[in-house]
Amino acid sequence: MTLVMIISFCILMVLAVPVGYGLIIAAGLGVLFNGYVPLSVVAQQVYDQTQSFPMLALPFFMLAGTLMLGGELGRQLLELASRAMQRWRGGPLSTTVVSSVVFGGVSGSAVANASALGSVLIPWQKKHGFPPALCAVNNATSAVIDVLIPPSIPMILYALISGVSVGDLFISGIIPGLIMATSFVFVCWYVSVRRGYAAEAVKLRKRELARLALQSLPAILLPILIIFFLRFGLATPTEVSVLSVVYSLLLSILFYRDLTWKRFCDNMVEAGIATGVVMLVIMGSAAVGWVLTFDQAPQQMAEWVSAHISSPIVIILMMNVIMLVVGMPLDMPPAILLLGPIFVPLADSIGLDRVQLGLMMVINLGIGLYTPPIGTTLFISSSIAKAPLGTTTNELWPYFGMAMLLLLAVSFVPALTIY
């Protein structure tokens, strides 16, 4: 069944069938090929995923993000980042990186981050004389910081299939996320110095900066509050996601006073559409996962690798290569849901911590979001910047190199992810 399912899925991807539908159809074809398993199993597996209580965390975190970024708070965050970075060489580019760190604690989605920040910052950076292709690459790569800073939608999905604590994953992503942000700020500075982009002589009024920081503080506190509640067991991830929505509503109504009924309805629709797309993929992945489990494919792969490859270093490198290749055509949610059940037993067999594997997977598949030929954030950013994809790809290498160095460090230095 597994072979038929994999071949069917590859054909459907070539035919540009949406991933969610492709997963369900491929699983159905695999079951039909078996001949002994009723096709109703696929429908049952698809339905069962909608009855998961922890899955409620996804729509609520998405709604909290749209509520906080859609109004005055989002503007204040961008203003704070731009004021803080504008005086440095490459400051307008670094603004995107810093904003991604701050917005990462709110939106939890790299694609949403790339769209929201790119539409505002890329035109502004182009006015400051930066090439459109460089602006696009900077936005596409910085958006991936979002999946490392809590709350992270990909980390929640990995936790659901691996049994790892969401709180542990959120905490483990903070240091790698900050390292990635620092390295990208360095790239922005280095490129600006090498190409002669001058710093702007902008007066930085400390009082104004303090005012912006104070107004942005509620959003900056959200990821801290999330980690606090999860770390000390005060609430489950689902309960924390609901509290995040309540927190966002109270901020918009009482603190910023910018929440209108129309904006609330628009935010609800936006979060609902995003949730529907992710849930369809999750439902299809559940059917595929059942077929893999029925055929015992993950266990067989782990046994084969253990029998033929004795070095854990080689196995970790092999997993990284597979994740990088898979991450190029597939978005993060389906890739995590497909590879997780296969790699978790393999990681257990070589003593690789599941939290460390989760960070490896998130960083790997995040790199895939801006790696051609189908890099989602790269495509979105190129469209916003009106830059040819080929020209944009040529600007990618410094950022790609820094991300790969971080990936290697996370893969072989457990202290970066296990606390």
Short mmCIF file of N, CA and C in Angstrom, two decimals, residues 154-282:
data_model
loop_
_atom_site.label_atom_id
_atom_site.label_comp_id
_atom_site.label_asym_id
_atom_site.label_seq_id
_atom_site.Cartn_x
_atom_site.Cartn_y
_atom_site.Cartn_z
N PRO A 154 3.99 25.22 13.35
CA PRO A 154 4.69 23.96 13.03
C PRO A 154 5.11 23.18 14.27
N MET A 155 5.53 23.87 15.33
CA MET A 155 5.92 23.17 16.55
C MET A 155 4.72 22.48 17.20
N ILE A 156 3.56 23.12 17.14
CA ILE A 156 2.35 22.50 17.69
C ILE A 156 2.02 21.23 16.93
N LEU A 157 2.15 21.26 15.61
CA LEU A 157 1.87 20.07 14.79
C LEU A 157 2.86 18.95 15.11
N TYR A 158 4.14 19.31 15.25
CA TYR A 158 5.14 18.29 15.58
C TYR A 158 4.86 17.68 16.95
N ALA A 159 4.45 18.51 17.90
CA ALA A 159 4.14 18.01 19.24
C ALA A 159 2.99 17.01 19.21
N LEU A 160 2.01 17.24 18.33
CA LEU A 160 0.85 16.36 18.25
C LEU A 160 1.23 14.96 17.77
N ILE A 161 2.22 14.87 16.88
CA ILE A 161 2.57 13.56 16.32
C ILE A 161 3.73 12.90 17.05
N SER A 162 4.48 13.65 17.85
CA SER A 162 5.66 13.08 18.51
C SER A 162 5.46 12.83 19.99
N GLY A 163 4.43 13.44 20.58
CA GLY A 163 4.21 13.29 22.01
C GLY A 163 5.09 14.19 22.86
N VAL A 164 5.81 15.12 22.24
CA VAL A 164 6.68 16.03 22.97
C VAL A 164 5.85 17.17 23.54
N SER A 165 6.24 17.71 24.67
CA SER A 165 5.55 18.83 25.27
C SER A 165 5.66 20.07 24.39
N VAL A 166 4.53 20.73 24.16
CA VAL A 166 4.54 21.98 23.39
C VAL A 166 5.40 23.03 24.09
N GLY A 167 5.30 23.10 25.41
CA GLY A 167 6.09 24.06 26.16
C GLY A 167 7.59 23.85 25.99
N ASP A 168 8.03 22.57 26.00
CA ASP A 168 9.45 22.28 25.80
C ASP A 168 9.91 22.72 24.41
N LEU A 169 9.06 22.48 23.41
CA LEU A 169 9.41 22.88 22.04
C LEU A 169 9.48 24.40 21.92
N PHE A 170 8.51 25.09 22.51
CA PHE A 170 8.52 26.55 22.45
C PHE A 170 9.80 27.11 23.08
N ILE A 171 10.15 26.59 24.25
CA ILE A 171 11.35 27.09 24.94
C ILE A 171 12.61 26.77 24.14
N SER A 172 12.66 25.58 23.55
CA SER A 172 13.85 25.17 22.80
C SER A 172 14.06 26.01 21.54
N GLY A 173 13.02 26.64 21.04
CA GLY A 173 13.16 27.42 19.81
C GLY A 173 13.65 28.83 20.02
N ILE A 174 13.66 29.31 21.26
CA ILE A 174 14.00 30.71 21.50
C ILE A 174 15.45 31.02 21.15
N ILE A 175 16.39 30.23 21.69
CA ILE A 175 17.82 30.50 21.43
C ILE A 175 18.16 30.35 19.95
N PRO A 176 17.77 29.24 19.26
CA PRO A 176 18.04 29.17 17.81
C PRO A 176 17.40 30.32 17.04
N GLY A 177 16.19 30.74 17.46
CA GLY A 177 15.54 31.85 16.76
C GLY A 177 16.32 33.14 16.90
N LEU A 178 16.82 33.42 18.10
CA LEU A 178 17.61 34.63 18.32
C LEU A 178 18.96 34.55 17.60
N ILE A 179 19.55 33.35 17.55
CA ILE A 179 20.81 33.19 16.81
C ILE A 179 20.59 33.45 15.33
N MET A 180 19.50 32.91 14.78
CA MET A 180 19.20 33.14 13.37
C MET A 180 18.97 34.63 13.10
N ALA A 181 18.25 35.30 13.99
CA ALA A 181 18.00 36.73 13.81
C ALA A 181 19.32 37.52 13.84
N THR A 182 20.19 37.20 14.79
CA THR A 182 21.47 37.89 14.90
C THR A 182 22.32 37.68 13.65
N SER A 183 22.35 36.46 13.14
CA SER A 183 23.14 36.17 11.95
C SER A 183 22.59 36.90 10.72
N PHE A 184 21.27 37.03 10.63
CA PHE A 184 20.68 37.74 9.49
C PHE A 184 20.92 39.25 9.59
N VAL A 185 20.91 39.79 10.81
CA VAL A 185 21.27 41.20 10.99
C VAL A 185 22.71 41.43 10.55
N PHE A 186 23.59 40.48 10.86
CA PHE A 186 24.98 40.57 10.41
C PHE A 186 25.06 40.56 8.89
N VAL A 187 24.26 39.71 8.24
CA VAL A 187 24.25 39.66 6.77
C VAL A 187 23.80 41.01 6.21
N CYS A 188 22.76 41.58 6.80
CA CYS A 188 22.27 42.90 6.34
C CYS A 188 23.38 43.95 6.45
N TRP A 189 24.11 43.95 7.57
CA TRP A 189 25.21 44.89 7.76
C TRP A 189 26.33 44.63 6.76
N TYR A 190 26.70 43.36 6.59
CA TYR A 190 27.82 43.00 5.71
C TYR A 190 27.52 43.38 4.26
N VAL A 191 26.32 43.06 3.80
CA VAL A 191 25.94 43.38 2.42
C VAL A 191 25.94 44.89 2.21
N SER A 192 25.45 45.63 3.19
CA SER A 192 25.39 47.09 3.07
C SER A 192 26.79 47.70 3.03
N VAL A 193 27.69 47.20 3.86
CA VAL A 193 29.07 47.69 3.87
C VAL A 193 29.76 47.35 2.56
N ARG A 194 29.58 46.12 2.10
CA ARG A 194 30.26 45.68 0.87
C ARG A 194 29.78 46.46 -0.35
N ARG A 195 28.50 46.80 -0.38
CA ARG A 195 27.95 47.48 -1.56
C ARG A 195 27.88 49.00 -1.38
N GLY A 196 28.29 49.49 -0.22
CA GLY A 196 28.35 50.94 -0.03
C GLY A 196 27.03 51.60 0.27
N TYR A 197 26.09 50.86 0.88
CA TYR A 197 24.83 51.49 1.29
C TYR A 197 25.07 52.25 2.60
N ALA A 198 24.90 53.55 2.55
CA ALA A 198 25.23 54.38 3.71
C ALA A 198 24.13 54.31 4.77
N ALA A 199 24.55 54.55 6.02
CA ALA A 199 23.58 54.65 7.10
C ALA A 199 22.89 56.01 7.06
N GLU A 200 21.69 56.08 7.58
CA GLU A 200 20.93 57.33 7.56
C GLU A 200 21.23 58.14 8.83
N ALA A 201 21.34 59.44 8.62
CA ALA A 201 21.59 60.34 9.76
C ALA A 201 20.24 60.71 10.40
N VAL A 202 19.70 59.77 11.14
CA VAL A 202 18.40 59.96 11.76
C VAL A 202 18.60 60.14 13.26
N LYS A 203 18.03 61.21 13.81
CA LYS A 203 18.12 61.45 15.24
C LYS A 203 17.19 60.49 15.98
N LEU A 204 17.75 59.81 16.94
CA LEU A 204 16.98 58.85 17.72
C LEU A 204 16.64 59.47 19.07
N ARG A 205 15.40 59.92 19.18
CA ARG A 205 14.95 60.51 20.44
C ARG A 205 14.61 59.40 21.43
N LYS A 206 15.33 59.39 22.53
CA LYS A 206 15.15 58.33 23.51
C LYS A 206 13.74 58.33 24.10
N ARG A 207 13.18 59.51 24.26
CA ARG A 207 11.84 59.59 24.83
C ARG A 207 10.80 58.97 23.88
N GLU A 208 10.99 59.25 22.58
CA GLU A 208 10.06 58.68 21.60
C GLU A 208 10.21 57.17 21.50
N LEU A 209 11.48 56.71 21.56
CA LEU A 209 11.73 55.27 21.51
C LEU A 209 11.13 54.58 22.73
N ALA A 210 11.25 55.21 23.89
CA ALA A 210 10.66 54.64 25.11
C ALA A 210 9.14 54.58 25.00
N ARG A 211 8.55 55.61 24.39
CA ARG A 211 7.09 55.62 24.22
C ARG A 211 6.64 54.47 23.32
N LEU A 212 7.37 54.27 22.21
CA LEU A 212 7.01 53.18 21.30
C LEU A 212 7.19 51.82 21.97
N ALA A 213 8.27 51.69 22.75
CA ALA A 213 8.51 50.42 23.44
C ALA A 213 7.40 50.14 24.44
N LEU A 214 6.94 51.18 25.13
CA LEU A 214 5.87 51.00 26.11
C LEU A 214 4.56 50.61 25.43
N GLN A 215 4.27 51.22 24.29
CA GLN A 215 3.05 50.91 23.57
C GLN A 215 3.09 49.53 22.94
N SER A 216 4.29 49.06 22.61
CA SER A 216 4.44 47.73 22.00
C SER A 216 4.61 46.63 23.04
N LEU A 217 4.81 47.01 24.28
CA LEU A 217 5.10 46.03 25.33
C LEU A 217 4.05 44.92 25.45
N PRO A 218 2.75 45.21 25.33
CA PRO A 218 1.77 44.13 25.45
C PRO A 218 1.98 43.00 24.46
N ALA A 219 2.36 43.33 23.22
CA ALA A 219 2.60 42.28 22.23
C ALA A 219 3.88 41.52 22.53
N ILE A 220 4.90 42.23 23.00
CA ILE A 220 6.17 41.57 23.32
C ILE A 220 5.99 40.63 24.51
N LEU A 221 5.06 40.95 25.39
CA LEU A 221 4.82 40.12 26.57
C LEU A 221 4.09 38.82 26.24
N LEU A 222 3.37 38.78 25.11
CA LEU A 222 2.54 37.60 24.82
C LEU A 222 3.34 36.30 24.79
N PRO A 223 4.45 36.20 24.02
CA PRO A 223 5.21 34.93 24.04
C PRO A 223 5.76 34.58 25.41
N ILE A 224 6.12 35.62 26.21
CA ILE A 224 6.61 35.36 27.56
C ILE A 224 5.51 34.75 28.42
N LEU A 225 4.30 35.29 28.30
CA LEU A 225 3.17 34.77 29.06
C LEU A 225 2.84 33.34 28.62
N ILE A 226 2.91 33.08 27.33
CA ILE A 226 2.62 31.73 26.81
C ILE A 226 3.59 30.72 27.41
N ILE A 227 4.89 31.04 27.37
CA ILE A 227 5.90 30.13 27.90
C ILE A 227 5.71 29.95 29.41
N PHE A 228 5.38 31.03 30.11
CA PHE A 228 5.20 30.96 31.56
C PHE A 228 4.05 30.00 31.91
N PHE A 229 2.93 30.14 31.25
CA PHE A 229 1.77 29.29 31.54
C PHE A 229 2.06 27.83 31.20
N LEU A 230 2.76 27.59 30.08
CA LEU A 230 3.04 26.22 29.68
C LEU A 230 4.14 25.59 30.53
N ARG A 231 5.16 26.37 30.83
CA ARG A 231 6.32 25.83 31.56
C ARG A 231 5.93 25.38 32.96
N PHE A 232 5.06 26.14 33.62
CA PHE A 232 4.69 25.84 35.00
C PHE A 232 3.37 25.08 35.10
N GLY A 233 2.88 24.61 33.95
CA GLY A 233 1.69 23.77 33.95
C GLY A 233 0.42 24.46 34.40
N LEU A 234 0.35 25.78 34.23
CA LEU A 234 -0.83 26.52 34.65
C LEU A 234 -1.99 26.37 33.66
N ALA A 235 -1.68 25.98 32.42
CA ALA A 235 -2.72 25.81 31.41
C ALA A 235 -2.19 24.90 30.31
N THR A 236 -3.08 24.24 29.61
CA THR A 236 -2.71 23.41 28.47
C THR A 236 -2.50 24.31 27.25
N PRO A 237 -1.86 23.80 26.18
CA PRO A 237 -1.69 24.63 24.97
C PRO A 237 -3.01 25.16 24.43
N THR A 238 -4.07 24.35 24.46
CA THR A 238 -5.35 24.82 23.97
C THR A 238 -5.90 25.95 24.84
N GLU A 239 -5.79 25.79 26.15
CA GLU A 239 -6.25 26.84 27.05
C GLU A 239 -5.44 28.12 26.88
N VAL A 240 -4.13 27.97 26.66
CA VAL A 240 -3.28 29.14 26.45
C VAL A 240 -3.68 29.86 25.16
N SER A 241 -4.03 29.09 24.12
CA SER A 241 -4.44 29.72 22.86
C SER A 241 -5.72 30.53 23.04
N VAL A 242 -6.66 30.01 23.83
CA VAL A 242 -7.90 30.75 24.10
C VAL A 242 -7.60 32.01 24.92
N LEU A 243 -6.72 31.87 25.91
CA LEU A 243 -6.33 33.05 26.71
C LEU A 243 -5.63 34.09 25.83
N SER A 244 -4.91 33.64 24.81
CA SER A 244 -4.25 34.58 23.90
C SER A 244 -5.28 35.40 23.12
N VAL A 245 -6.37 34.74 22.71
CA VAL A 245 -7.43 35.46 22.01
C VAL A 245 -8.09 36.48 22.94
N VAL A 246 -8.39 36.07 24.17
CA VAL A 246 -8.98 36.99 25.15
C VAL A 246 -8.04 38.17 25.41
N TYR A 247 -6.76 37.88 25.55
CA TYR A 247 -5.74 38.92 25.77
C TYR A 247 -5.71 39.89 24.59
N SER A 248 -5.76 39.36 23.37
CA SER A 248 -5.74 40.20 22.17
C SER A 248 -6.99 41.07 22.09
N LEU A 249 -8.14 40.50 22.41
CA LEU A 249 -9.39 41.27 22.37
C LEU A 249 -9.38 42.40 23.41
N LEU A 250 -8.92 42.09 24.62
CA LEU A 250 -8.87 43.11 25.66
C LEU A 250 -7.92 44.24 25.28
N LEU A 251 -6.77 43.89 24.68
CA LEU A 251 -5.82 44.92 24.25
C LEU A 251 -6.44 45.82 23.19
N SER A 252 -7.10 45.19 22.20
CA SER A 252 -7.67 45.96 21.10
C SER A 252 -8.84 46.83 21.56
N ILE A 253 -9.60 46.34 22.55
CA ILE A 253 -10.79 47.08 23.00
C ILE A 253 -10.44 48.13 24.05
N LEU A 254 -9.62 47.77 25.03
CA LEU A 254 -9.39 48.64 26.17
C LEU A 254 -8.11 49.48 26.06
N PHE A 255 -7.04 48.91 25.49
CA PHE A 255 -5.75 49.60 25.47
C PHE A 255 -5.60 50.45 24.20
N TYR A 256 -5.75 49.80 23.02
CA TYR A 256 -5.58 50.52 21.75
C TYR A 256 -6.88 51.12 21.24
N ARG A 257 -8.00 50.54 21.61
CA ARG A 257 -9.34 51.03 21.26
C ARG A 257 -9.51 51.19 19.75
N ASP A 258 -9.06 50.19 19.00
CA ASP A 258 -9.14 50.27 17.54
C ASP A 258 -9.90 49.10 16.92
N LEU A 259 -10.56 48.30 17.75
CA LEU A 259 -11.26 47.13 17.23
C LEU A 259 -12.68 47.51 16.82
N THR A 260 -12.94 47.43 15.53
CA THR A 260 -14.28 47.66 15.02
C THR A 260 -14.92 46.32 14.70
N TRP A 261 -16.24 46.34 14.54
CA TRP A 261 -16.93 45.10 14.21
C TRP A 261 -16.48 44.56 12.86
N LYS A 262 -16.25 45.44 11.89
CA LYS A 262 -15.80 45.00 10.57
C LYS A 262 -14.43 44.33 10.65
N ARG A 263 -13.51 44.96 11.40
CA ARG A 263 -12.16 44.35 11.51
C ARG A 263 -12.22 43.02 12.24
N PHE A 264 -13.08 42.93 13.25
CA PHE A 264 -13.22 41.66 13.96
C PHE A 264 -13.73 40.57 13.03
N CYS A 265 -14.72 40.90 12.19
CA CYS A 265 -15.26 39.91 11.24
C CYS A 265 -14.20 39.53 10.21
N ASP A 266 -13.45 40.53 9.72
CA ASP A 266 -12.39 40.23 8.75
C ASP A 266 -11.32 39.32 9.37
N ASN A 267 -10.96 39.59 10.61
CA ASN A 267 -9.96 38.76 11.30
C ASN A 267 -10.47 37.34 11.50
N MET A 268 -11.75 37.20 11.83
CA MET A 268 -12.34 35.87 11.99
C MET A 268 -12.30 35.09 10.68
N VAL A 269 -12.65 35.75 9.59
CA VAL A 269 -12.63 35.09 8.28
C VAL A 269 -11.21 34.69 7.90
N GLU A 270 -10.25 35.60 8.11
CA GLU A 270 -8.85 35.32 7.78
C GLU A 270 -8.32 34.13 8.57
N ALA A 271 -8.60 34.11 9.88
CA ALA A 271 -8.15 32.98 10.72
C ALA A 271 -8.87 31.69 10.32
N GLY A 272 -10.16 31.79 9.96
CA GLY A 272 -10.91 30.60 9.56
C GLY A 272 -10.38 29.99 8.28
N ILE A 273 -10.04 30.83 7.30
CA ILE A 273 -9.49 30.32 6.04
C ILE A 273 -8.14 29.65 6.28
N ALA A 274 -7.29 30.31 7.05
CA ALA A 274 -5.96 29.74 7.34
C ALA A 274 -6.09 28.41 8.08
N THR A 275 -7.03 28.34 9.03
CA THR A 275 -7.25 27.10 9.78
C THR A 275 -7.76 26.00 8.86
N GLY A 276 -8.68 26.35 7.96
CA GLY A 276 -9.22 25.35 7.03
C GLY A 276 -8.15 24.73 6.15
N VAL A 277 -7.24 25.56 5.67
CA VAL A 277 -6.15 25.04 4.81
C VAL A 277 -5.28 24.07 5.59
N VAL A 278 -4.89 24.46 6.81
CA VAL A 278 -4.02 23.60 7.63
C VAL A 278 -4.76 22.33 8.04
N MET A 279 -6.03 22.45 8.42
CA MET A 279 -6.78 21.28 8.87
C MET A 279 -6.98 20.26 7.76
N LEU A 280 -7.19 20.72 6.53
CA LEU A 280 -7.32 19.78 5.41
C LEU A 280 -6.05 18.96 5.24
N VAL A 281 -4.92 19.62 5.38
CA VAL A 281 -3.64 18.91 5.28
C VAL A 281 -3.48 17.93 6.44
N ILE A 282 -3.86 18.35 7.64
CA ILE A 282 -3.77 17.47 8.81
C ILE A 282 -4.65 16.24 8.63
#
